[in-house]
Coordinates of C-alpha atoms in Angstrom, one line a residue:
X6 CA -117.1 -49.2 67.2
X7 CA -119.7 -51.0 69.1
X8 CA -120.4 -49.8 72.7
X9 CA -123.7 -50.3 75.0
X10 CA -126.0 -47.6 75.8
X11 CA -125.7 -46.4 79.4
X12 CA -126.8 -44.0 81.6
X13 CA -125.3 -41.9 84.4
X14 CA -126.0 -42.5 88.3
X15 CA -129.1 -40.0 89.2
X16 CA -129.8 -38.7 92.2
X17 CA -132.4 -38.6 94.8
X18 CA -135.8 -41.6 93.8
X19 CA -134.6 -41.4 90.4
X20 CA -133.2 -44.9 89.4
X21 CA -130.7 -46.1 86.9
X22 CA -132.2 -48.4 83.9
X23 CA -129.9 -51.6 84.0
X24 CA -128.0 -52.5 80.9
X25 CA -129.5 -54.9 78.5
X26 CA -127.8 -58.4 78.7
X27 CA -126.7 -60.6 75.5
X28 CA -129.5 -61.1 73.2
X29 CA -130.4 -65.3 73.5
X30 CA -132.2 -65.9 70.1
X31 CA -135.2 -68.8 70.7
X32 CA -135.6 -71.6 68.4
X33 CA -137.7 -69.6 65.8
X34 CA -136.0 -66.9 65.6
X35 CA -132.5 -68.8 64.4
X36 CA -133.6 -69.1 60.7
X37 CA -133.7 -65.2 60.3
X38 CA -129.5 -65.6 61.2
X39 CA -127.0 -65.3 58.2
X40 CA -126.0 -62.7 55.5
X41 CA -128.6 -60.9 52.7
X42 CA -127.7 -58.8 49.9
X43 CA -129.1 -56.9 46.9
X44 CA -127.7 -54.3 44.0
X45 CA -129.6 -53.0 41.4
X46 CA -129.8 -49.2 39.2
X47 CA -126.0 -48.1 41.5
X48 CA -128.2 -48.8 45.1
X49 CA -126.4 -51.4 47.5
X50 CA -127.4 -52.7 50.4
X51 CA -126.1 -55.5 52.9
X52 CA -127.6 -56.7 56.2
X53 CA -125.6 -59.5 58.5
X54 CA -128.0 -60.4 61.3
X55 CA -125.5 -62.8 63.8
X56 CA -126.7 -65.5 66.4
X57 CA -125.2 -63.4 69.0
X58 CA -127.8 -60.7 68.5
X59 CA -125.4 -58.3 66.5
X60 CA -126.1 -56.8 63.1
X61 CA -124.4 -55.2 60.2
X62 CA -126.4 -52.7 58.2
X63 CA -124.7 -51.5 54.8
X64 CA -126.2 -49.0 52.2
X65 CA -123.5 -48.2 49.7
X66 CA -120.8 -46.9 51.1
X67 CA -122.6 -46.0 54.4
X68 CA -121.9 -49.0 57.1
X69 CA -123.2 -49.0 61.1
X70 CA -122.5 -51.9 63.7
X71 CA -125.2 -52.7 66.0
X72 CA -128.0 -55.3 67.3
X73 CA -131.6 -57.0 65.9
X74 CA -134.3 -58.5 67.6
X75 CA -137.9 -59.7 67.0
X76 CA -141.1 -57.1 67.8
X77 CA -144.3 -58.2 66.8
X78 CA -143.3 -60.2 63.8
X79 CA -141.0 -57.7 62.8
X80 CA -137.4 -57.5 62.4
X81 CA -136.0 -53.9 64.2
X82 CA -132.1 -53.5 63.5
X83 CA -130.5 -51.1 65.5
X84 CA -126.8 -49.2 66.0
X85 CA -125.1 -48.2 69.2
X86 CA -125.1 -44.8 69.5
X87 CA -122.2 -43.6 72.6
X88 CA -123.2 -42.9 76.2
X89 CA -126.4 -40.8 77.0
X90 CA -127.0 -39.6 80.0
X91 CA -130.6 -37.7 81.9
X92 CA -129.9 -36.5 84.9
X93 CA -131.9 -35.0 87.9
X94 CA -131.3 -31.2 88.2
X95 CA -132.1 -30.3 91.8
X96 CA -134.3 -31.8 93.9
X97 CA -138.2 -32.5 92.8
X98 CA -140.8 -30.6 94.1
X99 CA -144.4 -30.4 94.9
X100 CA -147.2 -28.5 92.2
X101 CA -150.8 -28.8 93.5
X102 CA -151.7 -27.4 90.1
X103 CA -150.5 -30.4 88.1
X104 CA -150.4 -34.1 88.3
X105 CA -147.3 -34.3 87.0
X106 CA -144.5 -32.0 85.4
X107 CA -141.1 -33.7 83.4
X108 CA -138.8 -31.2 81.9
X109 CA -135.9 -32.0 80.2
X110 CA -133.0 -29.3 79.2
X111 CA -129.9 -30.4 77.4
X112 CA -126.5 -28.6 78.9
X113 CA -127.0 -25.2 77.1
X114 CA -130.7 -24.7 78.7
X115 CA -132.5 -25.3 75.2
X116 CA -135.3 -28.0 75.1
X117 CA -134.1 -31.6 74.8
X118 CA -136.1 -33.4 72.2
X119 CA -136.3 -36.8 71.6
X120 CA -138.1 -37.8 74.6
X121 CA -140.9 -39.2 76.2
X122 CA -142.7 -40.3 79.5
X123 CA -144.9 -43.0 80.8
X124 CA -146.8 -44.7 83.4
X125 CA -148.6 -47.8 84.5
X126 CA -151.7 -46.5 84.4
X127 CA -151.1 -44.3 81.0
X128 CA -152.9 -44.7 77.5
X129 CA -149.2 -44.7 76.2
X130 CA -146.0 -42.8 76.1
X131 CA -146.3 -39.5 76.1
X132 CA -143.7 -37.2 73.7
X133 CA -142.2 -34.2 75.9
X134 CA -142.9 -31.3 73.4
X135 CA -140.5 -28.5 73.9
X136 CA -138.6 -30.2 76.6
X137 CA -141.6 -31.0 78.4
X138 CA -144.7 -33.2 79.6
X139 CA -147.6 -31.9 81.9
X140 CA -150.2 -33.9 83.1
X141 CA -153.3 -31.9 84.2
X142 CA -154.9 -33.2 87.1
X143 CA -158.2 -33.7 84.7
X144 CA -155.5 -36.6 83.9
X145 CA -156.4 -38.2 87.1
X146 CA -153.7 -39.2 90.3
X147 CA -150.6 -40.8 89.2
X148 CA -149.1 -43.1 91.2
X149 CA -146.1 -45.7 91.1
X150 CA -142.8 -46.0 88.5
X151 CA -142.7 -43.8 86.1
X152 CA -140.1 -43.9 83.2
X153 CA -138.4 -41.7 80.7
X154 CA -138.2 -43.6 77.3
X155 CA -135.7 -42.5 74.4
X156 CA -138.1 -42.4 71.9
X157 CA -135.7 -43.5 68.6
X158 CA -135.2 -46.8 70.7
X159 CA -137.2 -47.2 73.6
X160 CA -134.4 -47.2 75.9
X161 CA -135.3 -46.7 79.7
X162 CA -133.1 -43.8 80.4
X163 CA -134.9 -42.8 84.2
X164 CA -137.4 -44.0 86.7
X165 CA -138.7 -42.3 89.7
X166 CA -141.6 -43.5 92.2
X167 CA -145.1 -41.3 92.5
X168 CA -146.6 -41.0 95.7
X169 CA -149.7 -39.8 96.9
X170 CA -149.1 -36.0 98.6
X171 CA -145.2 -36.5 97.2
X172 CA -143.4 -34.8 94.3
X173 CA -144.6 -34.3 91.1
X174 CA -142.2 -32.0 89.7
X175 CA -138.9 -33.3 87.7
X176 CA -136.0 -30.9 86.2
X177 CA -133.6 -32.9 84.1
X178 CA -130.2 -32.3 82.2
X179 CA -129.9 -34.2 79.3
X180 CA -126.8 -35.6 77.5
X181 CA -127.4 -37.0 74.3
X182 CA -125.5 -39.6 72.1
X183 CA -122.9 -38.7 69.6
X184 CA -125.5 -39.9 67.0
X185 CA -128.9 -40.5 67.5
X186 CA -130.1 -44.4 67.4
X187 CA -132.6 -45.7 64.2
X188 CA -134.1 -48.3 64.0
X189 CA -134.5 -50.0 60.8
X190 CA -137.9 -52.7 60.0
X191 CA -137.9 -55.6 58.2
X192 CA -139.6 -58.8 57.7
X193 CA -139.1 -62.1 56.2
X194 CA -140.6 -63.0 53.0
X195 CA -140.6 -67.0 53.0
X196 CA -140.7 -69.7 55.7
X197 CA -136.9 -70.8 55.6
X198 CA -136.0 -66.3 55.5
X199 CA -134.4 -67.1 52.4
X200 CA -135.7 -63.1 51.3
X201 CA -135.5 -60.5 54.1
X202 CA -137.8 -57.6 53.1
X203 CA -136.4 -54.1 54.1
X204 CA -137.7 -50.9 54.8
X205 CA -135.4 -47.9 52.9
X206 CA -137.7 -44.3 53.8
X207 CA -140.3 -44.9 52.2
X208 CA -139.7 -47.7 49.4
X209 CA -138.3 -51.0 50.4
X210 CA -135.5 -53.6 48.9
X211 CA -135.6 -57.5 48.9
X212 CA -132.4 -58.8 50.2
X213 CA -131.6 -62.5 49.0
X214 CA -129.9 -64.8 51.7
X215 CA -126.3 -64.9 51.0
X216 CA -125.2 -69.3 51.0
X217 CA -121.6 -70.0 51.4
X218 CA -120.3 -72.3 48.7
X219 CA -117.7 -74.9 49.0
X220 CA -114.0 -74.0 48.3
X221 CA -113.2 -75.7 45.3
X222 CA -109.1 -76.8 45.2
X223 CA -106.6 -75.7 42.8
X224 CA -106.2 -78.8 41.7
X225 CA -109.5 -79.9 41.3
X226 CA -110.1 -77.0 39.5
X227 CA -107.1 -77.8 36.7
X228 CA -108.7 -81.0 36.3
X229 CA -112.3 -79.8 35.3
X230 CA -110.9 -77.5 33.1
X231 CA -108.8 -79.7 31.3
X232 CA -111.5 -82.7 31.4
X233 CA -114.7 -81.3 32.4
X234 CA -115.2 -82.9 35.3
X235 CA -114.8 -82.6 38.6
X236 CA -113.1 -85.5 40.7
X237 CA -112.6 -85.6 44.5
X238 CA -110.6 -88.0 46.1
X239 CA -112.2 -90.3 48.4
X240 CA -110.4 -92.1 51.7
X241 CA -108.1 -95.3 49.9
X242 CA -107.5 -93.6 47.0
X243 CA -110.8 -94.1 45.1
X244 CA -112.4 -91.1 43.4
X245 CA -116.2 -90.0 42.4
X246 CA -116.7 -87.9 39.2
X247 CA -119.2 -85.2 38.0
X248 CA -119.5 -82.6 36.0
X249 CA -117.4 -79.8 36.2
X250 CA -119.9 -76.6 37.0
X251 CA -122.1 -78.6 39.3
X252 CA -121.1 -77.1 42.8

Protein backbone atom coordinates (compact mmCIF):
# COMPACT_ATOMS: atom_id res chain seq x y z
CA UNK A 1 0.00 0.00 0.00
CA UNK A 2 1.22 3.27 -1.01
CA UNK A 3 1.19 6.13 1.57
CA UNK A 4 3.33 9.53 1.78
CA UNK A 5 6.01 10.07 4.13
CA UNK A 6 5.02 12.56 6.91
CA UNK A 7 6.10 13.92 9.90
CA UNK A 8 4.53 14.86 13.22
CA UNK A 9 3.90 18.62 14.34
CA UNK A 10 7.19 19.62 16.56
CA UNK A 11 7.28 21.92 19.02
CA UNK A 12 8.93 25.14 19.90
CA UNK A 13 11.45 26.74 16.35
CA UNK A 14 11.35 23.37 15.14
CA UNK A 15 9.32 23.29 11.79
CA UNK A 16 7.45 20.64 9.97
CA UNK A 17 9.03 19.61 6.32
CA UNK A 18 5.93 19.95 3.86
CA UNK A 19 4.89 17.00 1.97
CA UNK A 20 6.24 16.44 -1.50
CA UNK A 21 3.60 17.26 -4.26
CA UNK A 22 2.88 15.06 -7.51
CA UNK A 23 5.96 14.41 -9.37
CA UNK A 24 5.43 16.53 -13.02
CA UNK A 25 7.89 14.64 -15.34
CA UNK A 26 9.56 17.47 -18.02
CA UNK A 27 9.71 16.71 -21.62
CA UNK A 28 13.03 14.64 -21.32
CA UNK A 29 12.32 12.76 -18.85
CA UNK A 30 8.92 11.08 -20.60
CA UNK A 31 10.98 8.57 -22.68
CA UNK A 32 12.32 6.75 -19.45
CA UNK A 33 8.14 6.07 -18.80
CA UNK A 34 6.79 2.34 -19.60
CA UNK A 35 7.50 -1.20 -18.38
CA UNK A 36 11.16 -3.23 -18.44
CA UNK A 37 11.80 -6.72 -17.85
CA UNK A 38 14.57 -9.35 -17.70
CA UNK A 39 14.92 -13.33 -16.59
CA UNK A 40 17.79 -15.31 -16.91
CA UNK A 41 19.74 -18.48 -14.64
CA UNK A 42 15.97 -18.49 -12.06
CA UNK A 43 16.61 -14.31 -11.37
CA UNK A 44 13.56 -12.08 -12.26
CA UNK A 45 13.21 -8.76 -12.24
CA UNK A 46 10.44 -6.07 -13.35
CA UNK A 47 10.46 -2.31 -13.12
CA UNK A 48 7.19 -0.03 -14.18
CA UNK A 49 8.27 3.58 -14.02
CA UNK A 50 4.53 5.55 -14.60
CA UNK A 51 4.05 9.21 -15.92
CA UNK A 52 2.58 10.05 -12.76
CA UNK A 53 5.95 9.60 -10.94
CA UNK A 54 5.04 6.11 -9.39
CA UNK A 55 7.04 2.96 -9.72
CA UNK A 56 6.84 -0.75 -9.49
CA UNK A 57 9.99 -2.60 -8.47
CA UNK A 58 9.85 -6.55 -8.78
CA UNK A 59 12.67 -9.09 -7.94
CA UNK A 60 11.19 -12.49 -8.06
CA UNK A 61 8.79 -12.92 -5.92
CA UNK A 62 9.71 -9.80 -3.83
CA UNK A 63 7.39 -6.68 -5.15
CA UNK A 64 7.34 -2.85 -3.41
CA UNK A 65 5.12 0.20 -4.68
CA UNK A 66 6.66 3.49 -4.73
CA UNK A 67 8.01 6.62 -6.84
CA UNK A 68 11.18 7.54 -9.40
CA UNK A 69 12.68 10.58 -10.29
CA UNK A 70 15.80 11.96 -12.12
CA UNK A 71 19.20 12.89 -10.00
CA UNK A 72 22.13 13.77 -11.85
CA UNK A 73 21.50 11.65 -14.81
CA UNK A 74 20.45 8.89 -12.74
CA UNK A 75 17.34 7.15 -12.30
CA UNK A 76 16.60 6.69 -8.12
CA UNK A 77 13.43 4.46 -7.49
CA UNK A 78 12.07 4.53 -4.28
CA UNK A 79 9.17 2.78 -1.88
CA UNK A 80 6.98 4.37 0.73
CA UNK A 81 7.83 3.37 3.81
CA UNK A 82 4.68 4.37 6.75
CA UNK A 83 4.79 7.58 8.87
CA UNK A 84 8.02 8.67 10.68
CA UNK A 85 8.09 11.02 12.95
CA UNK A 86 11.37 13.28 15.04
CA UNK A 87 10.16 15.04 17.56
CA UNK A 88 11.56 17.80 19.99
CA UNK A 89 12.04 16.38 23.53
CA UNK A 90 12.05 19.41 25.86
CA UNK A 91 12.98 22.53 25.16
CA UNK A 92 16.60 23.47 23.55
CA UNK A 93 19.19 24.87 25.46
CA UNK A 94 22.21 26.88 25.50
CA UNK A 95 26.17 25.00 25.49
CA UNK A 96 28.91 27.59 25.31
CA UNK A 97 31.15 24.55 24.86
CA UNK A 98 29.82 23.56 21.47
CA UNK A 99 28.57 25.11 18.41
CA UNK A 100 26.00 22.83 17.96
CA UNK A 101 24.64 19.49 19.65
CA UNK A 102 21.69 17.20 17.79
CA UNK A 103 20.78 14.04 19.50
CA UNK A 104 18.40 11.80 18.45
CA UNK A 105 16.87 8.77 20.78
CA UNK A 106 14.21 6.48 19.46
CA UNK A 107 11.21 5.71 22.13
CA UNK A 108 13.22 3.16 24.23
CA UNK A 109 16.29 5.69 24.95
CA UNK A 110 18.80 3.71 22.50
CA UNK A 111 20.54 5.83 19.72
CA UNK A 112 18.41 6.40 16.65
CA UNK A 113 20.47 5.67 13.55
CA UNK A 114 19.81 6.52 10.28
CA UNK A 115 20.30 10.12 10.49
CA UNK A 116 21.99 13.09 9.62
CA UNK A 117 22.29 17.07 9.92
CA UNK A 118 23.06 20.00 7.84
CA UNK A 119 23.55 23.57 7.30
CA UNK A 120 23.93 26.35 4.87
CA UNK A 121 27.14 26.95 5.53
CA UNK A 122 28.26 23.10 6.01
CA UNK A 123 30.85 21.01 3.75
CA UNK A 124 27.88 18.46 3.62
CA UNK A 125 25.53 16.38 5.73
CA UNK A 126 26.77 15.29 8.59
CA UNK A 127 25.82 11.38 9.81
CA UNK A 128 24.73 11.47 13.67
CA UNK A 129 26.92 8.59 15.04
CA UNK A 130 25.50 6.98 18.02
CA UNK A 131 22.46 9.15 18.00
CA UNK A 132 24.37 12.12 17.78
CA UNK A 133 26.21 15.25 15.96
CA UNK A 134 28.47 17.79 17.71
CA UNK A 135 29.95 20.56 16.10
CA UNK A 136 33.06 21.99 17.99
CA UNK A 137 33.22 25.55 17.93
CA UNK A 138 36.78 25.05 15.94
CA UNK A 139 33.75 24.32 13.43
CA UNK A 140 33.11 27.98 13.34
CA UNK A 141 29.45 29.98 14.28
CA UNK A 142 26.48 28.43 12.84
CA UNK A 143 23.82 30.35 11.98
CA UNK A 144 20.37 30.13 10.08
CA UNK A 145 18.04 26.78 9.12
CA UNK A 146 19.28 23.82 9.91
CA UNK A 147 17.73 20.47 8.86
CA UNK A 148 17.61 16.89 9.88
CA UNK A 149 17.85 14.59 6.67
CA UNK A 150 16.72 10.81 6.62
CA UNK A 151 19.75 9.61 5.22
CA UNK A 152 18.15 6.37 3.08
CA UNK A 153 16.13 9.10 1.22
CA UNK A 154 16.96 12.52 1.98
CA UNK A 155 13.73 13.30 3.33
CA UNK A 156 13.56 16.69 5.51
CA UNK A 157 12.27 15.31 8.58
CA UNK A 158 13.04 18.80 10.99
CA UNK A 159 14.24 22.34 10.74
CA UNK A 160 15.03 24.72 13.40
CA UNK A 161 16.63 28.41 13.13
CA UNK A 162 20.34 29.21 14.75
CA UNK A 163 20.84 32.36 16.18
CA UNK A 164 23.64 34.12 17.40
CA UNK A 165 23.79 33.98 21.62
CA UNK A 166 20.48 31.38 21.07
CA UNK A 167 20.22 27.65 21.51
CA UNK A 168 22.43 25.23 20.30
CA UNK A 169 21.30 22.22 21.99
CA UNK A 170 18.47 19.72 20.41
CA UNK A 171 17.02 16.44 22.15
CA UNK A 172 14.81 14.50 19.80
CA UNK A 173 12.53 11.30 19.90
CA UNK A 174 12.51 9.45 16.96
CA UNK A 175 9.83 7.27 15.39
CA UNK A 176 10.93 5.40 12.61
CA UNK A 177 8.98 3.77 9.51
CA UNK A 178 7.69 0.32 9.53
CA UNK A 179 10.47 -0.37 6.89
CA UNK A 180 13.16 1.60 6.20
CA UNK A 181 13.14 3.43 2.52
CA UNK A 182 15.96 2.23 -0.40
CA UNK A 183 16.67 3.61 -3.00
CA UNK A 184 17.45 1.79 -6.02
CA UNK A 185 19.91 3.43 -9.20
CA UNK A 186 19.64 3.07 -12.61
CA UNK A 187 20.36 4.49 -15.86
CA UNK A 188 19.31 4.32 -19.41
CA UNK A 189 21.41 2.53 -21.91
CA UNK A 190 20.22 4.08 -25.37
CA UNK A 191 18.66 7.43 -26.52
CA UNK A 192 14.96 6.22 -27.03
CA UNK A 193 15.49 4.11 -23.02
CA UNK A 194 14.69 1.13 -24.91
CA UNK A 195 17.33 -0.72 -22.08
CA UNK A 196 17.17 0.50 -18.50
CA UNK A 197 20.35 -0.49 -16.72
CA UNK A 198 19.84 -1.56 -13.01
CA UNK A 199 21.79 -1.61 -10.05
CA UNK A 200 21.19 -5.28 -7.96
CA UNK A 201 24.11 -4.93 -4.74
CA UNK A 202 26.76 -5.08 -6.30
CA UNK A 203 26.20 -6.59 -10.01
CA UNK A 204 23.63 -5.02 -12.24
CA UNK A 205 20.76 -6.46 -14.78
CA UNK A 206 19.72 -4.97 -18.25
CA UNK A 207 15.97 -4.62 -18.37
CA UNK A 208 14.47 -4.50 -22.01
CA UNK A 209 11.47 -2.11 -22.52
CA UNK A 210 8.43 -4.03 -22.47
CA UNK A 211 6.05 -2.84 -26.21
CA UNK A 212 2.50 -3.65 -26.13
CA UNK A 213 1.43 -5.50 -29.21
CA UNK A 214 -1.79 -5.28 -30.99
CA UNK A 215 -4.68 -7.74 -30.00
CA UNK A 216 -5.09 -9.90 -32.74
CA UNK A 217 -9.02 -11.19 -33.14
CA UNK A 218 -10.33 -14.58 -32.95
CA UNK A 219 -11.26 -14.51 -36.13
CA UNK A 220 -8.48 -13.11 -37.76
CA UNK A 221 -6.53 -15.55 -36.15
CA UNK A 222 -8.69 -18.78 -37.66
CA UNK A 223 -8.11 -17.23 -40.87
CA UNK A 224 -4.20 -17.10 -40.82
CA UNK A 225 -4.13 -20.38 -39.64
CA UNK A 226 -6.11 -21.84 -42.11
CA UNK A 227 -4.56 -19.62 -45.02
CA UNK A 228 -1.51 -18.04 -43.77
CA UNK A 229 -2.49 -14.81 -43.94
CA UNK A 230 -3.72 -12.31 -42.06
CA UNK A 231 -6.77 -10.10 -43.45
CA UNK A 232 -8.33 -7.12 -41.71
CA UNK A 233 -11.33 -5.62 -42.79
CA UNK A 234 -11.24 -2.27 -43.95
CA UNK A 235 -14.39 0.48 -43.80
CA UNK A 236 -16.89 -0.69 -47.08
CA UNK A 237 -16.05 -4.04 -46.86
CA UNK A 238 -12.67 -4.09 -48.68
CA UNK A 239 -9.81 -6.01 -47.00
CA UNK A 240 -5.73 -5.79 -46.99
CA UNK A 241 -3.75 -9.07 -46.70
CA UNK A 242 -0.30 -10.09 -45.32
CA UNK A 243 1.31 -12.66 -44.01
CA UNK A 244 0.22 -14.29 -41.11
CA UNK A 245 3.21 -13.87 -38.23
CA UNK A 246 3.95 -10.32 -39.22
CA UNK A 247 2.38 -8.33 -36.23
Amino acid sequence: MLRLICASALTGLVAVAPASSQTVLPPNQRLLVGKYHFEEAGLKVGVDLNADGTARYQVNAGRADGFWAVREGRVHIYNKPGPVRLELAGAPTRDSSVALRVVAQLPDGSPAGGLGVTWPNAAGIYYMTDGRNVAGLEDGLIVGEVSIQRDADGKVLATFVMKVGGPNSYRFTYHPSDVEPFDFQARALDARADVLEVELGSASAKLQRVRDRKPVSGTTLLYGLLTGERRRLRPGGHSAGQPFGVL
